[in-house]
PDB file of C-alpha atoms in Angstrom:
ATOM      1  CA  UNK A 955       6.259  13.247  13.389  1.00  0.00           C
ATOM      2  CA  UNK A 956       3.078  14.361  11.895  1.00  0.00           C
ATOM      3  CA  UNK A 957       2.779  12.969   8.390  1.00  0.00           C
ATOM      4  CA  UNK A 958       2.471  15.766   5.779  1.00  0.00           C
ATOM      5  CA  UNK A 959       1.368  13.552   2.731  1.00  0.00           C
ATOM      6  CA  UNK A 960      -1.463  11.289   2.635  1.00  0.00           C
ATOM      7  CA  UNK A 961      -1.559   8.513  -0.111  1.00  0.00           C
ATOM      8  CA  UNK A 962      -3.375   6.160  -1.073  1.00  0.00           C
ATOM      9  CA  UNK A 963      -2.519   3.468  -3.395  1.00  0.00           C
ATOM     10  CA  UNK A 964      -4.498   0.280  -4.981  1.00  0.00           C
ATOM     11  CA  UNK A 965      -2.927  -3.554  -5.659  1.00  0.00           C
ATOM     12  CA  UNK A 966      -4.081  -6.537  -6.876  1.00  0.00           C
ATOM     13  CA  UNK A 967      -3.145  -9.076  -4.555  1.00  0.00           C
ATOM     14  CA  UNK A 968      -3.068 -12.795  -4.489  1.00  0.00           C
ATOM     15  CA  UNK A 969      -5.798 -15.182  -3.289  1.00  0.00           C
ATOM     16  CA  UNK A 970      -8.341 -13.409  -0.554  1.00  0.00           C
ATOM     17  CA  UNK A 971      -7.261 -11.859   2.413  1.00  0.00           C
ATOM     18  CA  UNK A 972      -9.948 -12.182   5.378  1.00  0.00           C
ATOM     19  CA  UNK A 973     -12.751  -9.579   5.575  1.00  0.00           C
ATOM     20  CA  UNK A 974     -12.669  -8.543   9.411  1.00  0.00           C
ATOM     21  CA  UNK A 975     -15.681  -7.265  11.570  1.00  0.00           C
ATOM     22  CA  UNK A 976     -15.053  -3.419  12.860  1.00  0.00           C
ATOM     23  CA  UNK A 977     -13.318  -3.272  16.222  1.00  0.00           C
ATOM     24  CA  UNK A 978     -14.504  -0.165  17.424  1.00  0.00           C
ATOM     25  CA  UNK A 979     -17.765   1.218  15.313  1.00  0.00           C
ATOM     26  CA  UNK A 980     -16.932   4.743  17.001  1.00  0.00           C
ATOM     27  CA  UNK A 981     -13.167   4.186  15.720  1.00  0.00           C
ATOM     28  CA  UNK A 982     -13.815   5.885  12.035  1.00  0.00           C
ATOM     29  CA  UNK A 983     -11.088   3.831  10.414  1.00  0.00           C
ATOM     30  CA  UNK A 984     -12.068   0.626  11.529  1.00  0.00           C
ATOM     31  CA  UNK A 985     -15.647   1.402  10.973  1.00  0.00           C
ATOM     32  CA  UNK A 986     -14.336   2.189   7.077  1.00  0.00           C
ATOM     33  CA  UNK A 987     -13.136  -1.413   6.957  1.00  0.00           C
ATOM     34  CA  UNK A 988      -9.466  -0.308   7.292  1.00  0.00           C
ATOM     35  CA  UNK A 989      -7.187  -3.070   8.671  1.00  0.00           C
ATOM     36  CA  UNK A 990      -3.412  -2.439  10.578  1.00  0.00           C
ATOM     37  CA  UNK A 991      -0.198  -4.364   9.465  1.00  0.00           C
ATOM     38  CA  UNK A 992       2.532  -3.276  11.259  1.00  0.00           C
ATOM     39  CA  UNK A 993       6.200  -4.763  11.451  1.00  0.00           C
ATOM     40  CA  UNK A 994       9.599  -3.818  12.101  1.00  0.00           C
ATOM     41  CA  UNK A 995      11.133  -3.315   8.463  1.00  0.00           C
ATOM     42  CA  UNK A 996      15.182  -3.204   7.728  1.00  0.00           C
ATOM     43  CA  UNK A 997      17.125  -2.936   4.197  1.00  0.00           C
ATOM     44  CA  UNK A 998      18.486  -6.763   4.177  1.00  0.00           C
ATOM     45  CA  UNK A 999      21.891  -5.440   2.752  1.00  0.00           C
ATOM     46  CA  UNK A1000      23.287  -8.537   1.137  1.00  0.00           C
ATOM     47  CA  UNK A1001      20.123  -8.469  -0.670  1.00  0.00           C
ATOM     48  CA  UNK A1002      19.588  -5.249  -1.793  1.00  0.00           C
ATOM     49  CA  UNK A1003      17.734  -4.063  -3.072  1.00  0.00           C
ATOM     50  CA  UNK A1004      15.274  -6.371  -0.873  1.00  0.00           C
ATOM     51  CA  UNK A1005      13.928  -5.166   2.521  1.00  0.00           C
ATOM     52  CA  UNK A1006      12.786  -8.082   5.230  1.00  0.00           C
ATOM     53  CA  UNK A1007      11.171  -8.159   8.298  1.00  0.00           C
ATOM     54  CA  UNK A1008      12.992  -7.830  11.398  1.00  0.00           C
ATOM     55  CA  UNK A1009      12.288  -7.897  15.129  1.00  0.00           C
ATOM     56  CA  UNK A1010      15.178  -6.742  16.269  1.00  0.00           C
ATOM     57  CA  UNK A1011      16.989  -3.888  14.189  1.00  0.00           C
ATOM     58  CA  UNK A1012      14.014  -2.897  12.195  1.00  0.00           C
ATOM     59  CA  UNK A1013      12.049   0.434  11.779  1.00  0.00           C
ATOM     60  CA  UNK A1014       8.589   0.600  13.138  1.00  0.00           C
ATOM     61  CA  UNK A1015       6.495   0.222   9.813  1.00  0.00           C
ATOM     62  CA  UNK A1016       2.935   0.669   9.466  1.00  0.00           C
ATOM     63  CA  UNK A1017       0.020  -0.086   6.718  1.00  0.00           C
ATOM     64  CA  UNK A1018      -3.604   0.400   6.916  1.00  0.00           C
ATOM     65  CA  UNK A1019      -5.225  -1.529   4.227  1.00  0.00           C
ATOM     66  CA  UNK A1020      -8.569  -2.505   3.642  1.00  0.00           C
ATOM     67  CA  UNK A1021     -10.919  -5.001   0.621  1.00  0.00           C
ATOM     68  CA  UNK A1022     -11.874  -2.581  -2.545  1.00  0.00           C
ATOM     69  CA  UNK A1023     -14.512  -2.897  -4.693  1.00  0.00           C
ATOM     70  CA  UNK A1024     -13.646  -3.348  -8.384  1.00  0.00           C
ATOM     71  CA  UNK A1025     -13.533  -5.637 -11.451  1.00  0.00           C
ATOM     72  CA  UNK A1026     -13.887  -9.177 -10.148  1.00  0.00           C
ATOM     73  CA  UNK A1027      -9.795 -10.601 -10.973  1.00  0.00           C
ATOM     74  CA  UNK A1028     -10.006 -14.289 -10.911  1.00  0.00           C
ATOM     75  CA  UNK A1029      -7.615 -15.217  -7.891  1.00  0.00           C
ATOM     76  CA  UNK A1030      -6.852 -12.705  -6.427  1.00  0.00           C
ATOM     77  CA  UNK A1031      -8.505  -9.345  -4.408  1.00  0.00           C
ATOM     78  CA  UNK A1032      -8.755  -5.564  -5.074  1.00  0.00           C
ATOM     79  CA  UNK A1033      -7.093  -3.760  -1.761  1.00  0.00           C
ATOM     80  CA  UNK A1034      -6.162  -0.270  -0.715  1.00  0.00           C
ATOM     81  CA  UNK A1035      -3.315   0.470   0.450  1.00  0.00           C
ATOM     82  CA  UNK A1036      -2.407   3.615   3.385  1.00  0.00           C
ATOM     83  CA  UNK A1037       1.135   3.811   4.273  1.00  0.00           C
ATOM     84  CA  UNK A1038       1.594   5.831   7.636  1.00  0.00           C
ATOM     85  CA  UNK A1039       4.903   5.048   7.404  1.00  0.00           C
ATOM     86  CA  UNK A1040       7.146   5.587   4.344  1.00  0.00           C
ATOM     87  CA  UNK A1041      10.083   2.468   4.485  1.00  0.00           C
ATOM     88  CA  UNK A1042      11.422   0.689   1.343  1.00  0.00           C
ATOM     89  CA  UNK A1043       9.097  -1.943  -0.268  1.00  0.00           C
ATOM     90  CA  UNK A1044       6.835  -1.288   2.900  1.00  0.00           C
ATOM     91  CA  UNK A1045       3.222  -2.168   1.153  1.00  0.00           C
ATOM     92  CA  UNK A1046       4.204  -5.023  -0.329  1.00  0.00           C
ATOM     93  CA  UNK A1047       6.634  -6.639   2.508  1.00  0.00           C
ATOM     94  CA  UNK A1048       2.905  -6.288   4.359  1.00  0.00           C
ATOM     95  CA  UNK A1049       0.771  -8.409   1.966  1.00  0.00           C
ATOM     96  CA  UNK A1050       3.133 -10.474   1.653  1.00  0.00           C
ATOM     97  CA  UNK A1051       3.238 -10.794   5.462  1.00  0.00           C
ATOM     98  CA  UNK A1052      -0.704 -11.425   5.624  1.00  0.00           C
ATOM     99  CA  UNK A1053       0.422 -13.940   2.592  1.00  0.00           C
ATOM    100  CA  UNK A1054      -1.541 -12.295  -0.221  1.00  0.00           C
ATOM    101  CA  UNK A1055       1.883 -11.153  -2.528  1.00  0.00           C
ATOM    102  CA  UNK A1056       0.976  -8.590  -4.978  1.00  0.00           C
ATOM    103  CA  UNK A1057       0.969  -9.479  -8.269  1.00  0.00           C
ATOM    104  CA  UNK A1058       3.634  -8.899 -10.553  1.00  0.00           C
ATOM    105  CA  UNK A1059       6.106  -8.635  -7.685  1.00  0.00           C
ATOM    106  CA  UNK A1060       9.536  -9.478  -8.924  1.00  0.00           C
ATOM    107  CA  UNK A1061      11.235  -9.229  -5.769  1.00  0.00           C
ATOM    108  CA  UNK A1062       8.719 -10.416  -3.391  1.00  0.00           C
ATOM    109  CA  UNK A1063       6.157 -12.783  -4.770  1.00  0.00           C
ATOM    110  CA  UNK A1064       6.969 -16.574  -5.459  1.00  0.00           C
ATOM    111  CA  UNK A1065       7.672 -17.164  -9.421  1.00  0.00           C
ATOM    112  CA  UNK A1066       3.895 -18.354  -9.891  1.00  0.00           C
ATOM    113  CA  UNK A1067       2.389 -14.994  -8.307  1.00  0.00           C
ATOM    114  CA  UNK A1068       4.806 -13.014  -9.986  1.00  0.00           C
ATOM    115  CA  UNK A1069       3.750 -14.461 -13.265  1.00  0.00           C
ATOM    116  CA  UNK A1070       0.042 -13.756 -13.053  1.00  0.00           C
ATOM    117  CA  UNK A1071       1.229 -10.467 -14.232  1.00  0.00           C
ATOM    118  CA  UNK A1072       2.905  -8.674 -16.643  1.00  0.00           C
ATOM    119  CA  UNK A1073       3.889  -5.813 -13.918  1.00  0.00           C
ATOM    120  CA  UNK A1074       3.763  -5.067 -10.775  1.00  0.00           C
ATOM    121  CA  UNK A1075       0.230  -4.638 -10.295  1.00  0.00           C
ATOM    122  CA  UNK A1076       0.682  -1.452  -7.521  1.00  0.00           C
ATOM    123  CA  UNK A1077      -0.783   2.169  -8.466  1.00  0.00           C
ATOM    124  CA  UNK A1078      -0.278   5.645  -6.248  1.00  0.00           C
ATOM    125  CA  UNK A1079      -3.982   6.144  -6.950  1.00  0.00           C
ATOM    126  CA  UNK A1080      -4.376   9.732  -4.543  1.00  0.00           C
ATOM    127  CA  UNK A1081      -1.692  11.289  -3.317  1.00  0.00           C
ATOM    128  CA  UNK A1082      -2.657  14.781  -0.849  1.00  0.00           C
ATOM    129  CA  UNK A1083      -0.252  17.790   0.534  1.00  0.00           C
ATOM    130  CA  UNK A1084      -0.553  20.952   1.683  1.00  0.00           C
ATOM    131  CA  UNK A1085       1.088  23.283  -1.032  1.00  0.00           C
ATOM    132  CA  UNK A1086       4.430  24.389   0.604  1.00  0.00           C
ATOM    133  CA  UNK A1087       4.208  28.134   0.395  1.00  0.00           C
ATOM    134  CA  UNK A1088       0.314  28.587  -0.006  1.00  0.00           C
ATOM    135  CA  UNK A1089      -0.346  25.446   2.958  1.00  0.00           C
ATOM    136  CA  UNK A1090      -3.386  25.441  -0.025  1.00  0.00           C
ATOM    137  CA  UNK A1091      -4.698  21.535   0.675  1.00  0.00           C
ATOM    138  CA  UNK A1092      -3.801  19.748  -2.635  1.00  0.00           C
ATOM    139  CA  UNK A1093      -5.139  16.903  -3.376  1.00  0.00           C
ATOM    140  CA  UNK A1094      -4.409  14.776  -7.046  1.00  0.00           C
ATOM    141  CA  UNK A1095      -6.033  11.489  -8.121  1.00  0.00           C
ATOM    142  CA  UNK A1096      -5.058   8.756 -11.365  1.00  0.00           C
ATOM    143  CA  UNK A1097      -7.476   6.287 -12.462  1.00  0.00           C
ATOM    144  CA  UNK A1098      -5.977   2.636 -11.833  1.00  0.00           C
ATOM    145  CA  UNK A1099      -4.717   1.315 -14.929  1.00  0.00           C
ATOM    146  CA  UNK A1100      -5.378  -2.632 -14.402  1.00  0.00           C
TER     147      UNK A1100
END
């Protein structure tokens, strides 16, 4: 199914994940520095509200993310975040995956990364539609707040 919202959000995530060399200079996302995480995701019921990783019930799930630019955080990395996919807790089940926990995750991080912050240190930073009955591209942006 064609994806009819784009968004894009930012995070704050721990440590430094791994600046990687373009695969493909003609492939325009890689050449943009954007990286692929994807994992089969599934609600882990007697959790809940947690998701988890799963190989063999979960939902195709898929992240490009990439290093940002910004306001050097002692410990940790700017990154953006593209969800192709839309599951529960998808962005940060992936960095937590590539083991860089946002911070501020109550649910997700260990007690020390979750600490680092007083929130949950995720923003919806562009979000971009097509208007429904005008198919008018829309596109609507909020400054990060952290």
């Amino acid at each position: 199914a064609e994806r009819k919202v784009h968004k894009i959000y930012e995070a704050v995530v721990d440590g430094s994940p791994p600046e990687v060399t373009p695969k493909h200079v003609s492939d325009p996302a890689s050449a943009e520095g954007w990286q692929d995480i994807q994992l089969p995701l599934l609600i882990d019921w007697p959790n809940r509200p947690k998701s988890k990783v799963d190989w063999a019930h979960g939902k195709p799930s898929h992240t490009q993310w990439r290093r940002k630019a910004g306001p050097v955080i002692e410990g940790a990395t700017r990154v953006e975040l593209h969800p192709i996919t839309g599951r529960t807790h998808q962005l940060r089940l992936h960095m937590m995956a590539l083991g860089h926990a946002i911070w501020g995750d109550a649910l997700y991080a260990s007690p020390e990364v979750c600490a680092r912050a007083p929130r949950l240190l995720l923003h919806a930073r562009q979000l971009q539609f097509h208007h429904p009955l005008t198919q008018e591209w829309l596109s609507f942006e909020m400054a990060v707040p952290f």
